[in-house]
Amino acid sequence: MIKVTIWNEFRHEKTKEHVKAIYPNGLHAVIADFLGKNEDISVRLAALDDEYQGLPDDVLEDTDVLIWWGHMAHKEVDDELVKKIQQRVYLGKMGLIALHSGHHSKVFKAVIGTNGNLQWGREQKEIIWNVNPGHPICAGIPDHFLIESEEVYSEPFFIPEPDALLFIGWFEDGNVFRSGACFNRGAGKVFYFQPGHESCRSFYNPYVQKIITNGVYWAAPNNLGFDIEDKCPHMLSPTKDEFNA
Ligand code: ZN
């Protein structure tokens, strides 16, 4: 069973009527609906205004994959919480999926190590091109698909060189964007995926749902078989017996 916690800032859905109309219970609830259809995935919802910003230690320690959606309130997220998430990813205990405006979250920036800046513009049609069809996150995704309306995100996108580039988004005005990218960080795995503006319906798109679902399976921690500690100890040499075995 993969335990997924879907963290949402959850402010736009409460304050803006047009957003509430699309995501009445929050966009995290829609993500939970489609992920929850998989018998081997369990989902939990968390929001910024919950106690401990939705992520007390016991929840964090019981999370295999953390999905992050934030926008206007990135600065309100507690720095200590960000450090805990970063370490949990580095130690291979948890995967991270940052969605859409999560590119500017403290969590994403702390984990990948750059400012996550990009260019943006008003909503347009987007074509998502699958540029890495052999990657597990691209399984079941056609060579391209259309999103009727999405906020324009455009290059340059200040991320480190991805360990795998999966999708490129093309917008009507000619802008392009690395809309799906994977990063290995320490023993952990990070997936960034661009669609998901709060006033668009992207989280209802079946291909977007499939990609996020594949992302959960990919980002789930490996069973490491040993414990990675948050320190850099002197090496332990293999014993003579191990060599002779
Ligand atoms: Zn947006």
mmCIF file of C-alpha atoms and ligand atoms in Angstrom:
data_model
loop_
_atom_site.group_PDB
_atom_site.id
_atom_site.type_symbol
_atom_site.label_atom_id
_atom_site.label_comp_id
_atom_site.label_asym_id
_atom_site.label_seq_id
_atom_site.Cartn_x
_atom_site.Cartn_y
_atom_site.Cartn_z
ATOM 1 C CA MET A 1 0.000 0.000 0.000
ATOM 2 C CA ILE A 2 1.385 3.397 -0.998
ATOM 3 C CA LYS A 3 0.370 6.111 1.448
ATOM 4 C CA VAL A 4 -0.159 9.436 -0.310
ATOM 5 C CA THR A 5 -0.731 12.761 1.412
ATOM 6 C CA ILE A 6 -2.170 15.457 -0.856
ATOM 7 C CA TRP A 7 -1.252 18.850 0.559
ATOM 8 C CA ASN A 8 -3.176 21.823 -0.785
ATOM 9 C CA GLU A 9 -2.915 25.464 0.205
ATOM 10 C CA PHE A 10 -6.752 25.381 -0.130
ATOM 11 C CA ARG A 11 -7.426 29.120 -0.103
ATOM 12 C CA HIS A 12 -8.571 29.967 -3.661
ATOM 13 C CA GLU A 13 -11.358 27.371 -3.450
ATOM 14 C CA LYS A 14 -12.763 29.103 -0.363
ATOM 15 C CA THR A 15 -12.473 32.710 -1.510
ATOM 16 C CA LYS A 16 -13.071 32.748 -5.276
ATOM 17 C CA GLU A 17 -16.476 31.718 -6.631
ATOM 18 C CA HIS A 18 -15.226 30.642 -10.054
ATOM 19 C CA VAL A 19 -12.621 28.364 -8.439
ATOM 20 C CA LYS A 20 -15.134 26.992 -5.938
ATOM 21 C CA ALA A 21 -17.421 26.135 -8.869
ATOM 22 C CA ILE A 22 -14.729 23.882 -10.376
ATOM 23 C CA TYR A 23 -13.292 22.432 -7.157
ATOM 24 C CA PRO A 24 -16.030 22.760 -4.483
ATOM 25 C CA ASN A 25 -14.168 20.586 -1.959
ATOM 26 C CA GLY A 26 -10.715 21.729 -3.000
ATOM 27 C CA LEU A 27 -8.568 20.539 -5.881
ATOM 28 C CA HIS A 28 -6.903 18.053 -3.513
ATOM 29 C CA ALA A 29 -10.262 16.283 -3.126
ATOM 30 C CA VAL A 30 -10.440 15.729 -6.904
ATOM 31 C CA ILE A 31 -6.897 14.317 -6.916
ATOM 32 C CA ALA A 32 -7.854 12.069 -3.970
ATOM 33 C CA ASP A 33 -10.902 10.809 -5.915
ATOM 34 C CA PHE A 34 -8.949 9.489 -8.872
ATOM 35 C CA LEU A 35 -5.947 8.235 -6.895
ATOM 36 C CA GLY A 36 -8.239 6.489 -4.426
ATOM 37 C CA LYS A 37 -9.617 4.277 -7.206
ATOM 38 C CA ASN A 38 -6.367 2.302 -7.061
ATOM 39 C CA GLU A 39 -6.567 -0.435 -4.454
ATOM 40 C CA ASP A 40 -2.897 -0.154 -3.545
ATOM 41 C CA ILE A 41 -2.972 3.608 -2.943
ATOM 42 C CA SER A 42 -4.375 5.195 0.216
ATOM 43 C CA VAL A 43 -4.937 8.941 0.290
ATOM 44 C CA ARG A 44 -5.043 11.554 3.006
ATOM 45 C CA LEU A 45 -5.843 15.255 2.595
ATOM 46 C CA ALA A 46 -3.900 18.068 4.247
ATOM 47 C CA ALA A 47 -4.293 21.843 4.023
ATOM 48 C CA LEU A 48 -2.310 24.888 5.090
ATOM 49 C CA ASP A 49 -4.966 26.049 7.567
ATOM 50 C CA ASP A 50 -5.156 22.665 9.315
ATOM 51 C CA GLU A 51 -3.380 22.188 12.629
ATOM 52 C CA TYR A 52 0.421 21.977 12.130
ATOM 53 C CA GLN A 53 -0.206 23.199 8.592
ATOM 54 C CA GLY A 54 -1.695 19.804 7.858
ATOM 55 C CA LEU A 55 1.554 17.917 8.366
ATOM 56 C CA PRO A 56 2.243 16.981 11.997
ATOM 57 C CA ASP A 57 5.173 14.601 12.421
ATOM 58 C CA ASP A 58 2.993 11.496 12.663
ATOM 59 C CA VAL A 59 1.371 12.286 9.288
ATOM 60 C CA LEU A 60 4.671 13.094 7.616
ATOM 61 C CA GLU A 61 6.240 9.900 8.938
ATOM 62 C CA ASP A 62 3.286 7.923 7.615
ATOM 63 C CA THR A 63 3.567 9.401 4.090
ATOM 64 C CA ASP A 64 5.269 7.606 1.190
ATOM 65 C CA VAL A 65 4.479 10.223 -1.450
ATOM 66 C CA LEU A 66 3.696 13.867 -0.740
ATOM 67 C CA ILE A 67 1.795 15.797 -3.423
ATOM 68 C CA TRP A 68 2.143 19.582 -3.116
ATOM 69 C CA TRP A 69 -0.086 22.338 -4.524
ATOM 70 C CA GLY A 70 0.488 25.889 -3.286
ATOM 71 C CA HIS A 71 0.310 29.369 -4.797
ATOM 72 C CA MET A 72 -0.365 32.600 -2.889
ATOM 73 C CA ALA A 73 0.763 31.483 0.554
ATOM 74 C CA HIS A 74 4.142 29.859 -0.093
ATOM 75 C CA LYS A 75 5.724 32.234 2.446
ATOM 76 C CA GLU A 76 3.423 31.071 5.226
ATOM 77 C CA VAL A 77 4.772 27.531 5.137
ATOM 78 C CA ASP A 78 6.887 26.878 8.209
ATOM 79 C CA ASP A 79 10.620 26.633 7.506
ATOM 80 C CA GLU A 80 11.052 23.792 9.997
ATOM 81 C CA LEU A 81 8.396 21.793 8.166
ATOM 82 C CA VAL A 82 10.184 22.451 4.861
ATOM 83 C CA LYS A 83 13.440 21.102 6.334
ATOM 84 C CA LYS A 84 11.689 17.961 7.569
ATOM 85 C CA ILE A 85 10.205 17.329 4.121
ATOM 86 C CA GLN A 86 13.538 17.956 2.397
ATOM 87 C CA GLN A 87 15.333 15.496 4.694
ATOM 88 C CA ARG A 88 12.643 12.857 4.347
ATOM 89 C CA VAL A 89 13.014 13.031 0.551
ATOM 90 C CA TYR A 90 16.833 13.010 0.672
ATOM 91 C CA LEU A 91 16.823 9.961 2.952
ATOM 92 C CA GLY A 92 14.630 8.067 0.493
ATOM 93 C CA LYS A 93 11.724 7.817 2.919
ATOM 94 C CA MET A 94 9.273 9.811 0.803
ATOM 95 C CA GLY A 95 8.779 10.918 -2.804
ATOM 96 C CA LEU A 96 7.605 14.414 -3.745
ATOM 97 C CA ILE A 97 5.263 15.481 -6.542
ATOM 98 C CA ALA A 98 5.050 19.258 -7.026
ATOM 99 C CA LEU A 99 2.117 20.420 -9.131
ATOM 100 C CA HIS A 100 1.695 23.607 -11.140
ATOM 101 C CA SER A 101 2.435 26.706 -8.984
ATOM 102 C CA GLY A 102 4.227 24.401 -6.570
ATOM 103 C CA HIS A 103 7.253 25.335 -8.710
ATOM 104 C CA HIS A 104 7.654 28.343 -6.385
ATOM 105 C CA SER A 105 6.951 26.552 -3.117
ATOM 106 C CA LYS A 106 9.587 26.527 -0.397
ATOM 107 C CA VAL A 107 9.385 22.746 -0.423
ATOM 108 C CA PHE A 108 10.140 22.301 -4.142
ATOM 109 C CA LYS A 109 12.903 24.916 -4.134
ATOM 110 C CA ALA A 110 14.526 23.432 -1.020
ATOM 111 C CA VAL A 111 14.491 19.945 -2.474
ATOM 112 C CA ILE A 112 15.723 20.731 -6.006
ATOM 113 C CA GLY A 113 18.019 23.636 -5.101
ATOM 114 C CA THR A 114 17.075 26.517 -7.463
ATOM 115 C CA ASN A 115 14.584 29.406 -7.338
ATOM 116 C CA GLY A 116 12.074 27.699 -9.676
ATOM 117 C CA ASN A 117 11.389 30.938 -11.559
ATOM 118 C CA LEU A 118 9.536 30.876 -14.866
ATOM 119 C CA GLN A 119 7.525 33.141 -17.190
ATOM 120 C CA TRP A 120 3.725 33.019 -17.134
ATOM 121 C CA GLY A 121 0.735 34.402 -18.987
ATOM 122 C CA ARG A 122 -3.036 34.139 -19.364
ATOM 123 C CA GLU A 123 -4.898 30.922 -20.060
ATOM 124 C CA GLN A 124 -4.669 29.283 -23.482
ATOM 125 C CA LYS A 125 -4.949 25.904 -25.136
ATOM 126 C CA GLU A 126 -1.989 23.678 -24.368
ATOM 127 C CA ILE A 127 -0.661 20.617 -26.144
ATOM 128 C CA ILE A 128 1.366 18.333 -23.890
ATOM 129 C CA TRP A 129 3.982 16.393 -25.879
ATOM 130 C CA ASN A 130 5.232 13.083 -24.508
ATOM 131 C CA VAL A 131 8.977 13.222 -25.134
ATOM 132 C CA ASN A 132 9.996 10.176 -23.054
ATOM 133 C CA PRO A 133 7.536 7.382 -23.942
ATOM 134 C CA GLY A 134 9.646 4.650 -22.298
ATOM 135 C CA HIS A 135 9.513 6.294 -18.870
ATOM 136 C CA PRO A 136 7.133 4.690 -16.333
ATOM 137 C CA ILE A 137 5.304 7.996 -15.763
ATOM 138 C CA CYS A 138 4.537 8.166 -19.511
ATOM 139 C CA ALA A 139 2.920 4.710 -19.598
ATOM 140 C CA GLY A 140 -0.486 4.850 -21.286
ATOM 141 C CA ILE A 141 -0.010 8.454 -22.440
ATOM 142 C CA PRO A 142 -0.277 9.188 -26.199
ATOM 143 C CA ASP A 143 2.398 11.079 -28.116
ATOM 144 C CA HIS A 144 0.448 14.261 -27.383
ATOM 145 C CA PHE A 145 -2.830 15.394 -25.867
ATOM 146 C CA LEU A 146 -4.771 18.631 -25.623
ATOM 147 C CA ILE A 147 -5.685 20.598 -22.523
ATOM 148 C CA GLU A 148 -8.520 22.997 -23.423
ATOM 149 C CA SER A 149 -7.368 25.772 -21.119
ATOM 150 C CA GLU A 150 -4.299 26.136 -18.928
ATOM 151 C CA GLU A 151 -2.288 29.037 -17.574
ATOM 152 C CA VAL A 152 0.736 29.678 -19.804
ATOM 153 C CA TYR A 153 4.024 28.708 -18.195
ATOM 154 C CA SER A 154 7.075 29.387 -20.300
ATOM 155 C CA GLU A 155 10.820 28.961 -20.512
ATOM 156 C CA PRO A 156 13.298 29.718 -19.221
ATOM 157 C CA PHE A 157 12.286 27.606 -16.227
ATOM 158 C CA PHE A 158 15.020 27.794 -13.616
ATOM 159 C CA ILE A 159 15.319 24.211 -12.518
ATOM 160 C CA PRO A 160 18.469 22.113 -12.420
ATOM 161 C CA GLU A 161 18.958 19.951 -15.524
ATOM 162 C CA PRO A 162 16.269 17.270 -14.988
ATOM 163 C CA ASP A 163 17.376 13.659 -14.546
ATOM 164 C CA ALA A 164 14.553 12.831 -16.946
ATOM 165 C CA LEU A 165 12.460 15.170 -19.079
ATOM 166 C CA LEU A 166 9.041 13.640 -19.767
ATOM 167 C CA PHE A 167 6.731 16.281 -21.230
ATOM 168 C CA ILE A 168 6.970 19.541 -23.132
ATOM 169 C CA GLY A 169 3.985 21.886 -23.184
ATOM 170 C CA TRP A 170 3.206 24.013 -26.260
ATOM 171 C CA PHE A 171 0.841 26.968 -25.992
ATOM 172 C CA GLU A 172 -1.176 28.762 -28.685
ATOM 173 C CA ASP A 173 1.089 31.808 -28.716
ATOM 174 C CA GLY A 174 4.150 29.639 -29.366
ATOM 175 C CA ASN A 175 5.524 29.469 -25.852
ATOM 176 C CA VAL A 176 6.991 26.142 -24.769
ATOM 177 C CA PHE A 177 7.663 24.750 -21.310
ATOM 178 C CA ARG A 178 9.290 21.686 -19.747
ATOM 179 C CA SER A 179 5.988 20.627 -18.213
ATOM 180 C CA GLY A 180 7.019 17.272 -16.747
ATOM 181 C CA ALA A 181 10.430 16.571 -15.240
ATOM 182 C CA CYS A 182 11.978 14.116 -12.792
ATOM 183 C CA PHE A 183 14.809 14.681 -10.350
ATOM 184 C CA ASN A 184 16.721 12.271 -8.140
ATOM 185 C CA ARG A 185 17.633 13.899 -4.849
ATOM 186 C CA GLY A 186 19.685 11.845 -2.413
ATOM 187 C CA ALA A 187 17.848 8.539 -2.223
ATOM 188 C CA GLY A 188 14.534 10.213 -3.053
ATOM 189 C CA LYS A 189 12.553 10.940 -6.192
ATOM 190 C CA VAL A 190 10.872 14.184 -7.254
ATOM 191 C CA PHE A 191 8.384 14.757 -10.076
ATOM 192 C CA TYR A 192 7.284 18.214 -11.221
ATOM 193 C CA PHE A 193 4.150 18.490 -13.413
ATOM 194 C CA GLN A 194 2.864 21.809 -14.753
ATOM 195 C CA PRO A 195 -0.934 21.554 -15.456
ATOM 196 C CA GLY A 196 -3.249 22.429 -12.566
ATOM 197 C CA HIS A 197 -4.108 26.143 -12.461
ATOM 198 C CA GLU A 198 -6.912 26.661 -9.946
ATOM 199 C CA SER A 199 -9.382 28.170 -12.425
ATOM 200 C CA CYS A 200 -8.834 25.460 -15.072
ATOM 201 C CA ARG A 201 -10.265 21.944 -15.122
ATOM 202 C CA SER A 202 -6.996 20.107 -15.724
ATOM 203 C CA PHE A 203 -7.321 17.765 -12.749
ATOM 204 C CA TYR A 204 -10.413 16.276 -14.431
ATOM 205 C CA ASN A 205 -8.447 15.465 -17.604
ATOM 206 C CA PRO A 206 -7.983 11.666 -17.811
ATOM 207 C CA TYR A 207 -4.403 11.939 -19.096
ATOM 208 C CA VAL A 208 -3.443 14.387 -16.354
ATOM 209 C CA GLN A 209 -4.963 11.940 -13.862
ATOM 210 C CA LYS A 210 -3.053 9.023 -15.385
ATOM 211 C CA ILE A 211 0.245 10.967 -15.271
ATOM 212 C CA ILE A 212 -0.199 11.925 -11.613
ATOM 213 C CA THR A 213 -1.160 8.329 -10.779
ATOM 214 C CA ASN A 214 1.912 6.997 -12.601
ATOM 215 C CA GLY A 215 3.924 9.649 -10.768
ATOM 216 C CA VAL A 216 2.811 8.271 -7.407
ATOM 217 C CA TYR A 217 3.972 4.745 -8.303
ATOM 218 C CA TRP A 218 7.271 6.102 -9.622
ATOM 219 C CA ALA A 219 7.983 8.443 -6.681
ATOM 220 C CA ALA A 220 7.136 5.914 -3.969
ATOM 221 C CA PRO A 221 10.273 5.080 -1.974
ATOM 222 C CA ASN A 222 12.327 2.048 -2.886
ATOM 223 C CA ASN A 223 12.590 -0.606 -0.240
ATOM 224 C CA LEU A 224 16.205 0.321 0.461
ATOM 225 C CA GLY A 225 17.095 -2.681 2.608
ATOM 226 C CA PHE A 226 19.275 -0.452 4.772
ATOM 227 C CA ASP A 227 18.863 2.813 6.607
ATOM 228 C CA ILE A 228 20.395 6.006 5.244
ATOM 229 C CA GLU A 229 21.214 8.345 8.080
ATOM 230 C CA ASP A 230 21.437 12.111 7.933
ATOM 231 C CA LYS A 231 25.202 12.149 8.403
ATOM 232 C CA CYS A 232 28.357 11.302 6.502
ATOM 233 C CA PRO A 233 30.193 8.670 8.579
ATOM 234 C CA HIS A 234 33.613 7.121 8.008
ATOM 235 C CA MET A 235 33.271 4.234 5.575
ATOM 236 C CA LEU A 236 32.843 0.715 6.821
ATOM 237 C CA SER A 237 35.118 -1.584 4.866
ATOM 238 C CA PRO A 238 33.780 -4.991 3.867
ATOM 239 C CA THR A 239 35.287 -7.717 6.043
ATOM 240 C CA LYS A 240 37.753 -10.272 4.772
ATOM 241 C CA ASP A 241 35.040 -12.924 5.235
ATOM 242 C CA GLU A 242 32.716 -11.012 2.911
ATOM 243 C CA PHE A 243 35.372 -10.959 0.198
ATOM 244 C CA ASN A 244 36.075 -14.648 0.647
ATOM 245 C CA ALA A 245 32.400 -15.677 0.754
HETATM 246 ZN ZN ZN B 1 -1.725 29.059 -11.692
#
